[in-house]
Amino acid sequence: MASDATVPLSERPEWSDVVPLSQDDGPNPVVPIAYKEDFRETMDYFRAIYRSDERSPRALRLTEEALRLNSGNYTVWYFRRLVLEELDHDLYEELKFIETIAEDNSKNYQLWHHRRWVAEKLGPDVAGMELDFTRKVLSVDAKHYHAWSHRQWALQALGGWENELDYCHGLLEADVFNNSAWNQRHYVITRSPSLGGLEAMRESEVSYTVKAILANPGNESSWRYLKALYKDDRESWISDPSVSSVCLKVLSRTDCFHGFALSTLLDLLCDGLRPTNEHRDSVKALANEESDTNLASLVCTILGRVDHMRANYWAWRKSKITVAI
Amino acid sequence: MSSSSSSSSQMGELVADKHVRYILMSEKKESFESVVMDHLRMNGAYWGLTTLDLLDKLPSVSVDEVVSWLLTCQHESGGFAGNTGHDPHVLYTLSAVQILALFDKLDILDVAKVSSYIAGLQNEDGSFSGDMWGEVDTRFSYIAICSLSILKCLDKINVEKAVDYIVSCKNLDGGFGCTPGAESHAGQIFCCVGALAITGSLHHVDKDLLGWWLCERQVKSGGLNGRPEKLPDVCYSWWVLSSLIMIDRVHWINKAKLVKFILDCQDLENGGISDRPDDAVDIFHTYFGVAGLSLLEYPGVKAIDPAYALPVDVINRILLTK
């Protein structure tokens, strides 16, 4: 196959009976680079096969050549599916083919949709393979949106939840700022049939998240994850000492960004947390010349300075404070 | 921090003429980019033509040429393909409808046919598939709702279920993903908020919570990213910004810094805009950069509708007729 691909289609005996069809919306452009000639020719032959609806082994090989030249071409993927069905082609082989295309360029929707179509046909037997495939893609780009979407689908449709939380942990050890991995953690604890759900997992997850926050307090994802563990349960959120304590710990440090700790404390106060002297003191310690009798208001003022890009937002938050503390 | 039109010499300027030239040249099929993007030419045409209209240069193209090519992309099913000889998909159907709207040529469409194609892609749970092969994504919900709204055929779908599905994709951070449980992403958020805006369902959005998530996308350089801890990209100037405008929270962004970021992404010599400063330009980012500047009310750029992603005068024309 590889050696054949370098010979122009017009010179291959196998294709001698086919008349290639060129794009019929205008004269062919003058193309200075040889690569474009390959591409144009392959697409001309593809067009002929597509028009005559030839669903043969050579058609399958031609779609492969076309996809190697341009994996974004969705019509070629479609036609390939028709041919695969017609020929009742080995779909395990197809999974391998998709992987080779992904090696070159994994950022197109068509490839992922095609993969799902194949995996769906093969069923739960390929659960492990889909997790492996996405793991490979994520090892190159740990925030790859399509890969995560496919992985979520695979877990729901084919199973394999058992090691997912550990997998997320591995990714977070490599990069604790990986928002996708935090999102996946949330996905697992809320949807895995083998875990008890959000409330059951809350304590262990809070402990996990607090560790992550203390290691990197300037991490938007970990703070958001922490809040999400309480969902709509305002009472638990404001009364859990772990939450209040992590804010205080971060605020007392001099080596990190305080923005998220401050905004979390602000949320707690607005949700009804009664501040202690410790709360007041740690906030006052961060004030330059700012002061305010209302603690929540003071937090907003400081945030306007510490997170200056969003000064308008913090000013608005300040205007909305109703708690008298 | 208020008006972006002052001190424009400090923050650079929009080289509009160069962008116009860049777009017109890309239409000529000479570049490698155009060869490889062949199958999504309909999208490319929408990006290029809308940008031209925003810069008041739409008359530079031949309406008849574009429209006759566009019609070769239509299928029996009523859907449009990305280019002649390709298969139909909602992605290209929306772009085709938007292009015809730009040219005020929606009347050449067999509206019943196109709307049936789109409506036929709604699933039991209210979601939409992109085409007959069944891929589901909230992008397609937006596309269906936006195009049917332009064609005034929203009643052909089950709007309530469509909204329910979108709401099921809402996450605890206030954002939306491509499917239920998927990570919040600015592009998907635009699609969901846009769809909710068009169907009058914005009350399902927690505007304060989402507004905060969206304004957190602004990074030190002034550019916007699409998710926490990702690099800024000019295209988010559209997706994040239009979402903020639709939920009335755009004042939470530092506008001046964003304007500067977009202007820094221009190729000042050859025209075109790239994803971030000093990268290669493309039509996609050129459109999003100019559209973002429009939302920021940059002088010399026409106003764009944040939900329909078409110039406001085009949308007004549509909404005020028939």
XYZ file of C-alpha atoms in Angstrom:
647
model
C 0.000 0.000 0.000
C 2.714 2.464 0.977
C 4.752 1.953 -2.175
C 1.669 2.133 -4.362
C 0.669 5.478 -2.883
C 3.624 7.305 -4.409
C 2.622 6.355 -7.954
C 0.007 8.737 -9.368
C -3.444 7.151 -9.600
C -3.558 7.846 -13.337
C -0.552 5.531 -13.771
C -1.854 2.649 -11.698
C -3.327 -0.200 -13.790
C -5.863 -0.936 -11.094
C -7.532 2.450 -11.733
C -7.288 2.498 -15.513
C -11.040 1.984 -15.972
C -11.996 5.066 -13.947
C -12.388 8.563 -15.339
C -11.463 11.063 -12.606
C -13.937 13.891 -12.021
C -12.588 17.320 -11.303
C -14.270 19.912 -9.142
C -16.998 21.319 -11.375
C -17.317 24.811 -9.979
C -14.603 26.484 -12.021
C -11.355 25.944 -13.903
C -8.574 24.107 -12.093
C -6.229 26.519 -10.401
C -2.556 26.550 -11.240
C -0.962 24.689 -8.364
C 2.735 25.305 -7.806
C 3.418 22.614 -5.171
C 3.620 18.910 -6.077
C 1.751 17.924 -2.922
C -1.296 19.699 -4.179
C -1.197 17.700 -7.388
C -1.402 14.424 -5.397
C -4.241 15.818 -3.410
C -6.147 17.122 -6.383
C -5.747 13.854 -8.262
C -6.798 11.718 -5.319
C -9.891 13.837 -4.843
C -10.705 13.645 -8.555
C -10.652 9.847 -8.373
C -12.603 9.914 -5.159
C -15.248 12.055 -6.776
C -15.590 9.518 -9.574
C -16.005 6.618 -7.154
C -18.397 8.602 -5.000
C -20.492 9.603 -7.981
C -20.717 6.034 -9.248
C -21.238 4.852 -5.665
C -18.619 2.147 -6.008
C -18.323 0.395 -2.656
C -15.405 -1.887 -3.391
C -12.100 -2.802 -1.743
C -10.231 -0.394 -4.012
C -12.717 2.322 -3.028
C -11.905 1.613 0.611
C -8.185 1.964 -0.105
C -8.832 5.198 -1.973
C -10.698 6.704 0.974
C -7.717 5.823 3.120
C -5.372 7.689 0.769
C -7.708 10.665 0.683
C -7.946 10.756 4.469
C -4.206 10.563 4.882
C -3.961 13.649 2.694
C -6.771 15.466 4.416
C -8.477 13.905 7.393
C -10.912 16.807 7.696
C -12.845 15.846 4.594
C -16.126 14.681 6.015
C -17.593 13.350 2.786
C -14.736 10.900 2.503
C -15.413 9.646 6.040
C -19.101 9.215 5.200
C -18.405 7.300 2.078
C -15.878 5.162 3.904
C -18.618 4.138 6.351
C -20.865 3.107 3.483
C -18.055 1.046 2.022
C -17.168 -0.507 5.373
C -20.764 -1.607 5.806
C -21.034 -2.917 2.270
C -17.853 -4.939 2.587
C -18.560 -5.978 6.171
C -14.994 -4.953 6.826
C -13.115 -5.917 10.011
C -13.932 -3.099 12.369
C -11.066 -3.916 14.734
C -8.784 -3.134 11.800
C -10.733 0.081 11.383
C -9.977 1.116 14.959
C -6.277 0.715 14.138
C -6.682 2.778 10.992
C -8.350 5.589 12.910
C -5.489 5.553 15.363
C -2.941 6.070 12.612
C -4.898 9.045 11.281
C -5.155 10.464 14.802
C -1.371 10.329 15.112
C -1.118 12.979 12.419
C -4.016 15.141 13.384
C -6.413 14.305 16.175
C -8.198 17.622 16.214
C -11.010 16.998 13.802
C -14.602 16.113 14.662
C -14.984 13.642 11.811
C -12.335 11.298 13.088
C -13.903 11.133 16.526
C -17.379 10.664 15.222
C -16.132 7.870 12.989
C -14.404 6.228 15.929
C -17.603 6.360 17.952
C -19.570 4.871 15.081
C -17.148 1.940 14.900
C -16.939 1.461 18.662
C -20.714 1.529 18.980
C -20.954 -1.294 16.494
C -18.369 -3.351 18.333
C -19.961 -2.810 21.731
C -18.754 -3.289 25.352
C -15.922 -5.582 24.192
C -13.984 -2.516 23.111
C -14.467 -0.520 26.310
C -10.817 -1.055 27.217
C -9.627 -0.137 23.741
C -11.508 3.158 23.782
C -10.051 4.056 27.147
C -6.598 3.126 25.813
C -7.036 5.172 22.670
C -8.188 8.276 24.497
C -5.442 7.806 27.043
C -2.890 7.856 24.224
C -4.339 11.047 22.765
C -4.559 12.661 26.194
C -0.939 11.764 26.902
C -0.030 14.154 24.090
C -2.647 16.784 24.929
C -4.220 16.265 28.315
C -6.989 18.800 27.665
C -8.050 17.493 24.261
C -11.765 18.276 24.175
C -12.759 15.593 21.635
C -10.816 12.910 23.468
C -12.528 13.743 26.735
C -15.911 13.801 25.062
C -15.235 10.390 23.527
C -13.951 9.030 26.819
C -17.095 10.190 28.615
C -19.224 8.567 25.963
C -17.231 5.327 26.164
C -17.653 5.125 29.944
C -21.402 5.701 29.692
C -21.986 3.392 26.747
C -19.371 0.686 27.181
C -18.334 0.793 30.841
C -14.917 0.669 32.489
C -15.393 3.149 35.339
C -13.293 1.292 37.895
C -9.954 3.029 37.372
C -11.183 6.375 36.183
C -10.714 8.304 39.401
C -7.146 7.027 39.614
C -6.586 8.044 36.027
C -7.763 11.562 36.845
C -5.436 11.626 39.818
C -2.518 10.661 37.589
C -3.285 13.518 35.235
C -3.649 15.956 38.101
C -0.324 14.877 39.550
C 1.226 15.754 36.211
C -0.660 19.046 35.960
C -2.939 20.111 38.787
C -4.234 22.945 36.568
C -5.837 20.516 34.116
C -9.452 21.677 34.172
C -10.541 18.734 32.016
C -9.256 16.253 34.571
C -11.109 18.068 37.361
C -14.239 18.011 35.233
C -13.794 14.295 34.654
C -13.447 13.735 38.378
C -16.795 15.396 38.837
C -18.212 13.283 36.019
C -17.044 10.079 37.697
C -18.243 10.834 41.203
C -21.667 11.869 39.978
C -22.236 9.192 37.371
C -20.195 6.116 38.106
C -22.479 3.193 38.939
C -19.853 1.782 41.291
C -19.521 4.849 43.534
C -22.115 6.229 45.918
C -22.721 9.583 44.302
C -21.729 13.141 45.173
C -22.742 13.207 48.828
C -21.166 9.865 49.609
C -17.923 10.926 47.980
C -17.902 14.434 49.380
C -15.667 13.942 52.390
C -12.876 12.143 50.569
C -13.078 14.513 47.627
C -12.958 17.600 49.844
C -9.844 16.210 51.482
C -8.309 15.528 48.068
C -9.156 18.968 46.780
C -7.898 20.823 49.842
C -4.503 19.162 49.376
C -4.464 20.264 45.755
C -5.454 23.812 46.669
C -2.753 24.128 49.298
C -0.172 22.927 46.788
C -1.267 25.553 44.252
C -3.626 28.190 45.636
C -3.756 30.088 42.335
C -5.652 27.272 40.618
C -9.121 28.240 39.422
C -10.123 24.621 38.763
C -9.519 23.198 42.206
C -11.470 25.967 43.944
C -14.377 25.511 41.539
C -14.298 21.779 42.079
C -14.445 22.311 45.824
C -17.561 24.450 45.522
C -19.190 21.994 43.143
C -18.868 19.244 45.757
C -21.597 21.001 47.729
C -23.863 21.552 44.747
C -26.915 23.405 46.151
C -26.305 22.427 49.751
C -25.559 25.873 51.141
C -25.691 24.744 54.749
C -23.012 22.093 54.366
C -20.885 24.477 52.338
C -20.789 27.201 54.938
C -20.575 24.888 57.921
C -17.820 22.562 56.691
C -14.720 23.610 58.639
C -12.448 22.317 55.849
C -13.690 24.971 53.473
C -13.299 27.870 55.851
C -9.951 26.550 57.002
C -8.417 26.231 53.538
C -9.345 29.858 52.856
C -7.665 30.982 56.064
C -4.565 28.906 55.395
C -4.126 30.392 51.932
C -4.841 33.932 53.070
C -2.140 33.705 55.709
C 0.508 32.791 53.116
C 2.661 35.434 51.533
C 3.902 33.384 48.571
C 0.778 32.974 46.463
C -2.169 34.515 44.682
C -4.997 35.201 47.125
C -7.784 35.896 44.647
C -9.559 32.560 44.742
C -9.298 32.245 48.517
C -10.774 35.723 48.854
C -13.594 35.081 46.403
C -14.417 31.797 48.110
C -14.531 33.550 51.462
C -16.748 36.209 49.881
C -19.131 33.519 48.644
C -19.195 31.911 52.084
C -19.954 35.223 53.758
C -22.711 36.043 51.290
C -24.168 32.577 51.828
C -24.386 33.127 55.576
C -21.073 32.171 57.116
C -20.553 34.047 60.384
C -16.970 35.288 60.310
C -14.682 34.724 63.257
C -11.938 37.035 64.444
C -9.537 34.848 62.542
C -11.418 35.631 59.327
C -11.375 39.338 60.023
C -7.727 39.398 60.945
C -6.509 37.501 57.898
C -8.482 39.753 55.570
C -7.307 42.920 57.303
C -3.735 41.691 57.027
C -4.135 41.756 53.239
C -5.589 45.246 53.113
C -3.175 47.960 51.996
C -4.970 51.124 52.915
C -8.388 49.675 52.417
C -10.770 49.366 55.307
C -14.446 48.724 55.747
C -16.607 47.788 58.673
C -18.400 45.247 56.497
C -16.063 42.312 56.010
C -17.574 41.124 52.731
C -17.295 44.630 51.384
C -13.648 44.826 52.405
C -12.974 41.535 50.635
C -14.449 42.982 47.442
C -12.328 46.088 47.700
C -9.177 44.030 48.093
C -10.187 41.802 45.203
C -10.589 44.885 43.018
C -6.887 45.474 43.558
C -5.595 41.909 43.688
C -7.595 40.835 40.596
C -7.570 44.152 38.817
C -8.549 42.758 35.428
C -12.000 42.035 36.843
C -12.327 45.257 38.840
C -15.792 45.914 37.394
C -16.990 42.490 38.518
C -15.745 42.953 42.068
C -17.303 46.400 42.223
C -20.606 44.864 41.202
C -20.247 42.127 43.842
C -19.642 44.809 46.410
C -22.798 46.623 45.382
C -24.795 43.432 45.873
C -23.770 42.656 49.415
C -26.758 42.355 51.705
C -25.158 40.646 54.666
C -24.425 42.984 57.532
C -21.134 41.653 58.846
C -10.790 51.373 30.656
C -13.975 52.896 29.172
C -13.805 54.034 25.544
C -11.712 51.977 23.195
C -11.781 54.643 20.509
C -9.477 56.997 22.365
C -5.685 56.639 22.170
C -5.995 54.292 19.208
C -2.505 55.232 18.153
C -1.225 53.791 21.408
C -2.947 50.486 21.004
C -2.509 50.188 17.254
C -5.208 50.335 14.623
C -7.376 48.022 12.613
C -5.860 47.674 9.140
C -9.262 47.063 7.617
C -8.226 47.486 3.969
C -5.521 44.874 4.342
C -8.000 42.394 5.821
C -10.402 43.014 2.976
C -7.657 42.332 0.455
C -6.613 39.187 2.362
C -10.162 37.844 2.276
C -10.729 38.616 -1.390
C -7.482 36.879 -2.290
C -8.319 33.768 -0.269
C -11.482 33.368 -2.279
C -9.309 32.896 -5.355
C -8.298 29.283 -4.552
C -4.589 29.985 -4.893
C -3.520 29.275 -1.375
C -2.711 25.931 0.149
C -5.135 26.780 2.905
C -8.005 26.955 0.446
C -7.158 23.554 -1.013
C -7.109 21.821 2.353
C -10.226 23.648 3.547
C -12.065 22.723 0.359
C -14.721 20.658 2.147
C -15.721 23.458 4.441
C -15.739 26.216 1.883
C -19.281 27.150 2.920
C -18.041 28.003 6.408
C -15.073 29.862 4.962
C -17.373 31.819 2.692
C -19.566 32.796 5.641
C -16.537 33.932 7.677
C -15.105 35.920 4.776
C -18.332 37.485 3.577
C -19.549 38.441 7.033
C -16.223 40.082 7.748
C -16.473 42.017 4.494
C -19.946 43.171 5.433
C -18.800 44.225 8.902
C -16.140 46.336 7.182
C -18.769 47.610 4.755
C -17.117 45.985 1.743
C -19.644 43.329 0.803
C -20.198 44.905 -2.622
C -16.616 43.824 -3.475
C -17.910 40.349 -4.256
C -20.208 39.163 -6.966
C -23.485 38.129 -5.380
C -24.473 36.056 -8.401
C -21.215 34.099 -8.416
C -21.485 33.244 -4.741
C -25.174 32.391 -4.889
C -24.863 30.176 -7.958
C -21.985 28.276 -6.354
C -23.944 28.052 -3.106
C -26.885 26.452 -4.869
C -24.637 23.711 -6.264
C -24.054 22.727 -2.656
C -27.668 22.030 -1.906
C -28.936 18.480 -1.698
C -32.248 16.849 -2.475
C -32.764 16.524 1.245
C -32.732 20.307 1.521
C -29.481 20.414 3.437
C -26.327 22.130 2.223
C -22.852 20.649 1.873
C -19.533 22.295 2.579
C -18.759 22.444 -1.105
C -19.980 21.055 -4.434
C -20.012 17.278 -4.440
C -19.967 16.881 -0.678
C -22.631 15.595 1.672
C -25.086 17.804 3.534
C -24.611 18.734 7.173
C -26.224 21.310 9.431
C -22.911 23.123 9.841
C -22.937 24.129 6.197
C -26.686 24.561 6.067
C -26.486 27.318 8.665
C -23.624 29.026 6.841
C -25.587 28.873 3.583
C -28.645 30.425 5.229
C -26.475 33.112 6.829
C -24.782 33.931 3.523
C -28.130 34.288 1.782
C -29.291 36.495 4.624
C -26.244 38.742 4.084
C -27.156 39.134 0.429
C -30.868 39.471 1.149
C -31.478 36.452 -1.051
C -33.312 34.166 1.354
C -36.219 34.148 -1.061
C -34.353 31.842 -3.453
C -34.619 29.075 -0.902
C -37.289 26.434 -0.785
C -37.802 27.227 2.873
C -40.055 24.238 3.499
C -37.381 21.893 2.235
C -34.438 23.373 4.138
C -36.402 23.632 7.340
C -37.580 20.029 7.023
C -34.009 18.869 6.644
C -32.994 20.686 9.806
C -36.080 19.814 11.830
C -35.705 16.172 10.826
C -32.436 16.056 12.729
C -34.015 16.596 16.142
C -33.821 13.551 18.399
C -36.250 12.185 20.992
C -34.442 13.838 23.863
C -34.574 17.230 22.172
C -30.955 17.193 21.033
C -29.913 17.608 17.408
C -27.736 15.444 15.200
C -25.380 17.076 12.744
C -26.502 14.875 9.893
C -27.817 11.420 9.146
C -24.855 9.797 10.885
C -26.088 10.895 14.271
C -23.325 12.893 15.959
C -24.928 14.889 18.788
C -23.485 18.136 20.129
C -24.997 21.336 21.525
C -23.405 23.120 18.556
C -26.068 21.474 16.441
C -28.822 22.656 18.789
C -27.646 26.218 18.222
C -27.354 25.709 14.476
C -30.844 24.288 14.175
C -32.415 27.015 16.289
C -30.487 29.858 14.666
C -31.187 28.767 11.087
C -34.850 27.944 11.697
C -35.296 31.279 13.418
C -33.863 33.118 10.403
C -36.196 31.098 8.184
C -39.073 31.771 10.569
C -39.772 28.063 11.010
C -38.952 27.506 14.672
C -42.377 25.962 15.084
C -41.175 22.964 13.079
C -39.190 21.655 16.015
C -40.049 20.845 19.590
C -38.573 23.980 21.124
C -39.341 22.967 24.701
C -37.458 19.709 24.371
C -34.629 21.424 22.560
C -34.308 23.824 25.500
C -34.515 20.963 28.003
C -31.628 19.216 26.308
C -29.493 22.327 26.340
C -30.254 22.858 30.027
C -29.189 19.261 30.705
C -25.748 20.280 29.436
C -25.412 23.008 32.067
C -22.615 22.482 34.560
C -22.222 23.595 38.155
C -19.834 26.359 37.121
C -22.710 27.892 35.168
C -21.195 26.944 31.824
C -22.216 24.417 29.171
C -20.484 21.566 27.371
C -21.083 19.641 24.158
C -23.111 16.915 25.875
C -24.352 16.396 29.475
C -21.376 16.273 31.848
C -18.865 17.578 29.312
C -16.467 20.304 30.419
C -17.670 23.891 30.129
C -16.108 25.440 27.030
C -16.610 28.965 25.710
C -17.528 27.756 22.216
C -20.210 25.437 23.544
C -21.377 28.167 25.932
C -21.900 30.530 23.021
C -23.975 27.868 21.267
C -26.127 27.125 24.300
C -26.618 30.735 25.363
C -27.318 31.744 21.755
C -29.920 29.019 21.381
C -31.536 29.981 24.686
C -31.491 33.661 23.705
C -33.187 33.023 20.368
C -35.886 30.864 21.969
C -36.494 33.365 24.758
C -35.203 30.941 27.390
C -32.364 32.856 29.018
C -33.997 32.521 32.412
C -32.389 29.063 32.532
C -28.969 30.684 32.690
C -27.471 31.745 36.005
C -26.193 34.982 34.525
C -24.136 36.058 37.508
C -22.406 32.717 37.865
C -21.790 32.266 34.135
C -20.812 35.902 33.771
C -18.101 35.415 36.343
C -16.851 32.210 34.672
C -16.732 34.073 31.372
C -14.879 37.113 32.674
C -12.369 34.780 34.322
C -11.357 33.850 30.744
C -9.459 37.117 30.446
C -5.764 36.527 31.006
C -2.880 38.869 31.694
C -2.285 39.743 28.055
C -5.869 40.925 27.825
C -6.846 38.069 25.510
C -9.498 35.490 26.328
C -9.152 31.728 26.668
C -11.911 29.167 26.326
C -11.399 27.198 29.521
C -9.377 27.668 32.728
C -5.603 27.553 32.265
C -5.649 27.465 28.474
C -3.942 29.894 26.150
C -5.827 32.955 24.884
C -7.113 32.805 21.322
C -8.742 35.515 19.245
C -11.739 33.324 18.467
C -12.755 33.502 22.108
C -13.099 37.248 21.620
C -16.260 36.228 19.864
C -17.522 33.289 21.861
C -16.903 34.694 25.294
C -17.877 38.231 24.403
C -21.094 37.431 22.564
C -22.133 35.210 25.480
C -21.442 38.018 27.934
C -23.479 40.454 25.855
C -26.398 38.060 25.602
C -26.479 37.750 29.401
C -25.842 41.460 29.928
C -22.508 41.121 31.677
C -19.967 42.383 29.144
C -18.902 45.219 31.400
C -17.114 42.636 33.543
C -14.425 42.290 30.853
C -11.561 44.758 30.547
C -12.498 45.963 27.069
C -9.464 48.116 26.333
C -7.064 45.271 27.015
C -9.045 42.914 24.815
C -9.074 45.405 21.943
C -5.323 45.699 22.187
C -4.928 41.919 22.172
C -7.026 41.529 19.017
C -5.205 44.331 17.232
C -1.881 42.730 18.148
C -2.995 39.569 16.342
C -3.176 41.310 12.981
C -0.690 40.775 10.183
C -0.156 44.474 9.552
C 1.572 43.883 6.199
C -0.458 41.194 4.484
C -3.750 41.430 6.317
C -5.569 38.727 8.194
C -5.740 37.962 11.909
C -4.226 35.008 13.781
C -5.144 33.165 16.971
C -2.551 34.977 18.995
C 0.191 37.528 18.236
C 2.825 36.455 15.703
C 1.097 33.257 14.587
C -0.047 32.549 11.017
C -3.328 34.185 9.979
C -6.431 32.464 8.647
C -9.968 33.386 7.608
C -11.498 31.853 10.714
C -9.556 34.070 13.113
C -9.879 37.089 10.843
C -13.638 36.825 11.138
C -13.620 36.283 14.900
C -11.201 39.122 15.483
C -13.288 41.593 13.494
C -16.521 40.267 15.001
C -15.013 40.678 18.464
C -14.035 44.263 17.669
C -17.580 44.858 16.473
C -18.932 43.697 19.818
C -16.430 46.029 21.468
C -17.845 48.850 19.332
C -14.560 49.517 17.567
C -14.955 52.445 15.162
C -15.326 51.578 11.499
C -16.838 48.162 12.154
C -20.577 47.606 11.773
C -22.580 46.252 14.679
C -23.027 42.467 14.824
C -25.833 40.569 16.496
C -24.377 38.400 19.272
C -26.919 35.587 18.932
C -27.255 35.309 15.152
C -23.631 36.225 14.331
C -24.787 38.421 11.471
C -24.682 42.219 11.113
C -27.477 43.884 13.052
C -28.879 45.571 9.945
C -29.202 42.156 8.289
C -31.075 40.729 11.268
C -33.316 43.762 11.507
C -34.180 43.390 7.846
C -35.163 39.769 8.445
C -37.077 40.310 11.663
C -38.981 43.270 10.290
C -40.210 41.616 7.101
C -43.059 39.151 6.679
